[in-house]
């Protein structure tokens, strides 16, 4: 009987970020998934008008962001969170403490103008597990068009801070 070997295929952009040192492989021995991690951005004093926001997403949504620098209008709520509490909340979806039907694999950090994020939260926000979220989607704040415009104009930048890539067994 042949022994099964864990085989995890990273997506091309994940391989590039890993090779460039922008993500670190933090997978522990015996893990059933590959984990790639980057620490949160440390904002400098001159960046005090910026806010770190986080969003968990599946591969389909992330591929749209990667290809077009836009978030697709695919989810009715489309969670956006702030700060370390928000990052922890988004990561809980990859760590299976929370469930959503979009099969999240990636947490993205957005460096955003604080005033824009404050405006979004004044339109709509809700208490989540340990954080307060804003919904960009049409069932919540309906602010996705403004968010995408800020992405296009370069007011918001983004990067991956966590990836969970599942196993594929090969014999």
XYZ file of C-alpha atoms in Angstrom:
171
model
C 0.000 0.000 0.000
C 1.341 3.380 -0.995
C 1.587 6.092 1.595
C -0.513 9.196 0.963
C 1.408 12.419 0.708
C -0.022 15.842 1.498
C 0.019 18.004 -1.592
C -1.034 21.621 -1.439
C -1.094 23.713 -4.579
C -0.638 27.410 -4.041
C -2.067 29.819 -6.587
C 0.494 31.660 -8.758
C 0.126 34.975 -6.913
C 0.605 33.168 -3.584
C 3.814 31.535 -4.843
C 5.098 34.935 -6.017
C 4.327 36.603 -2.669
C 5.962 33.731 -0.791
C 9.092 33.876 -2.967
C 9.268 37.674 -2.586
C 9.091 37.347 1.212
C 5.795 39.246 1.402
C 4.129 36.172 2.914
C 5.691 33.625 5.251
C 4.871 29.923 5.370
C 3.729 29.350 8.967
C 2.339 25.840 8.392
C 3.004 23.571 11.355
C 4.166 19.964 10.892
C 1.278 17.589 10.275
C -1.121 20.355 9.220
C -3.860 19.513 6.747
C -3.620 22.955 5.105
C -0.862 25.333 4.067
C -0.889 28.668 5.954
C 0.747 31.830 4.628
C 0.976 34.890 6.890
C 2.066 38.524 6.872
C 1.972 40.831 9.891
C -0.358 43.808 9.783
C 1.063 47.000 8.317
C 2.650 49.285 10.879
C 1.330 52.732 10.019
C 3.821 55.570 10.442
C 2.983 58.790 12.301
C 2.457 60.634 9.027
C -0.138 58.000 8.093
C -2.458 58.810 11.014
C -5.226 59.651 8.559
C -5.167 56.011 7.439
C -7.087 53.054 8.845
C -6.298 49.358 8.466
C -9.377 47.442 7.349
C -9.760 43.721 6.716
C -11.983 41.495 4.616
C -12.084 37.696 4.328
C -12.889 36.354 0.890
C -12.987 33.249 -1.220
C -10.939 32.613 -4.339
C -13.611 33.857 -6.776
C -13.926 37.239 -5.067
C -10.177 37.558 -4.611
C -9.498 36.795 -8.284
C -11.738 39.721 -9.244
C -9.839 42.004 -6.854
C -6.510 40.763 -8.199
C -7.514 41.197 -11.849
C -9.421 44.485 -11.642
C -8.519 46.186 -8.338
C -12.247 46.109 -7.560
C -14.450 44.119 -5.199
C -17.286 42.389 -7.047
C -20.901 42.995 -6.088
C -21.479 39.363 -5.147
C -22.395 39.316 -1.449
C -25.347 41.087 0.152
C -23.407 42.197 3.279
C -19.712 42.154 2.264
C -18.022 42.589 5.650
C -15.330 45.192 6.239
C -13.693 45.387 9.673
C -11.071 47.627 11.289
C -7.946 47.119 13.380
C -6.559 44.014 15.041
C -9.976 42.984 16.382
C -11.316 43.131 12.835
C -8.410 41.113 11.502
C -8.964 38.456 14.176
C -12.665 38.348 13.253
C -11.866 37.830 9.549
C -9.251 35.199 10.357
C -11.823 33.256 12.394
C -13.551 32.375 9.113
C -10.368 30.703 7.838
C -9.754 29.017 11.190
C -13.280 27.528 11.054
C -14.502 29.291 14.174
C -17.113 30.980 11.956
C -18.833 29.767 8.789
C -19.871 31.436 5.573
C -20.856 29.745 2.312
C -18.235 31.554 0.169
C -15.382 29.247 1.324
C -12.933 31.967 2.400
C -9.260 31.301 1.774
C -7.758 34.779 2.037
C -7.733 37.763 4.395
C -6.957 41.054 2.679
C -5.739 44.184 4.451
C -6.882 47.511 3.013
C -5.054 50.722 3.927
C -7.842 53.250 3.680
C -8.435 56.939 4.378
C -9.817 57.173 7.927
C -12.421 59.758 6.935
C -13.842 57.463 4.248
C -14.066 54.535 6.682
C -15.619 56.773 9.351
C -18.205 57.875 6.773
C -18.986 54.238 5.956
C -19.404 53.320 9.620
C -21.680 56.315 10.212
C -23.951 55.024 7.415
C -24.110 51.462 8.747
C -22.304 49.274 11.267
C -23.097 46.309 13.446
C -21.537 44.519 16.371
C -19.887 41.230 15.491
C -17.891 38.801 17.655
C -15.352 41.135 19.241
C -15.478 43.850 16.586
C -17.760 46.229 14.744
C -18.232 45.630 11.033
C -19.480 47.661 8.130
C -21.317 46.028 5.248
C -20.287 47.316 1.842
C -23.073 45.396 0.116
C -26.607 46.239 -0.973
C -28.225 44.701 2.141
C -26.168 46.951 4.418
C -24.316 50.232 3.836
C -24.478 50.153 0.030
C -21.018 51.756 -0.025
C -19.307 49.299 -2.385
C -19.319 51.783 -5.314
C -17.517 54.395 -3.173
C -15.055 51.785 -1.904
C -14.302 50.626 -5.451
C -13.886 54.211 -6.655
C -11.348 54.822 -3.874
C -9.524 51.644 -4.973
C -9.428 52.877 -8.575
C -8.153 56.302 -7.507
C -5.396 54.754 -5.381
C -6.811 56.147 -2.124
C -7.134 52.563 -0.869
C -4.338 50.043 -1.288
C -4.447 46.392 -0.364
C -2.361 43.307 0.284
C -2.858 39.729 1.437
C -2.155 39.048 5.114
C -3.397 35.456 5.497
C -3.975 32.498 3.177
C -5.283 29.052 4.025
C -4.844 26.680 1.118
C -6.495 23.295 1.608
C -5.049 19.883 1.005
C -5.227 17.755 -2.073
C -4.189 14.182 -1.543
C -2.059 12.444 -4.130
C -1.084 8.783 -4.168
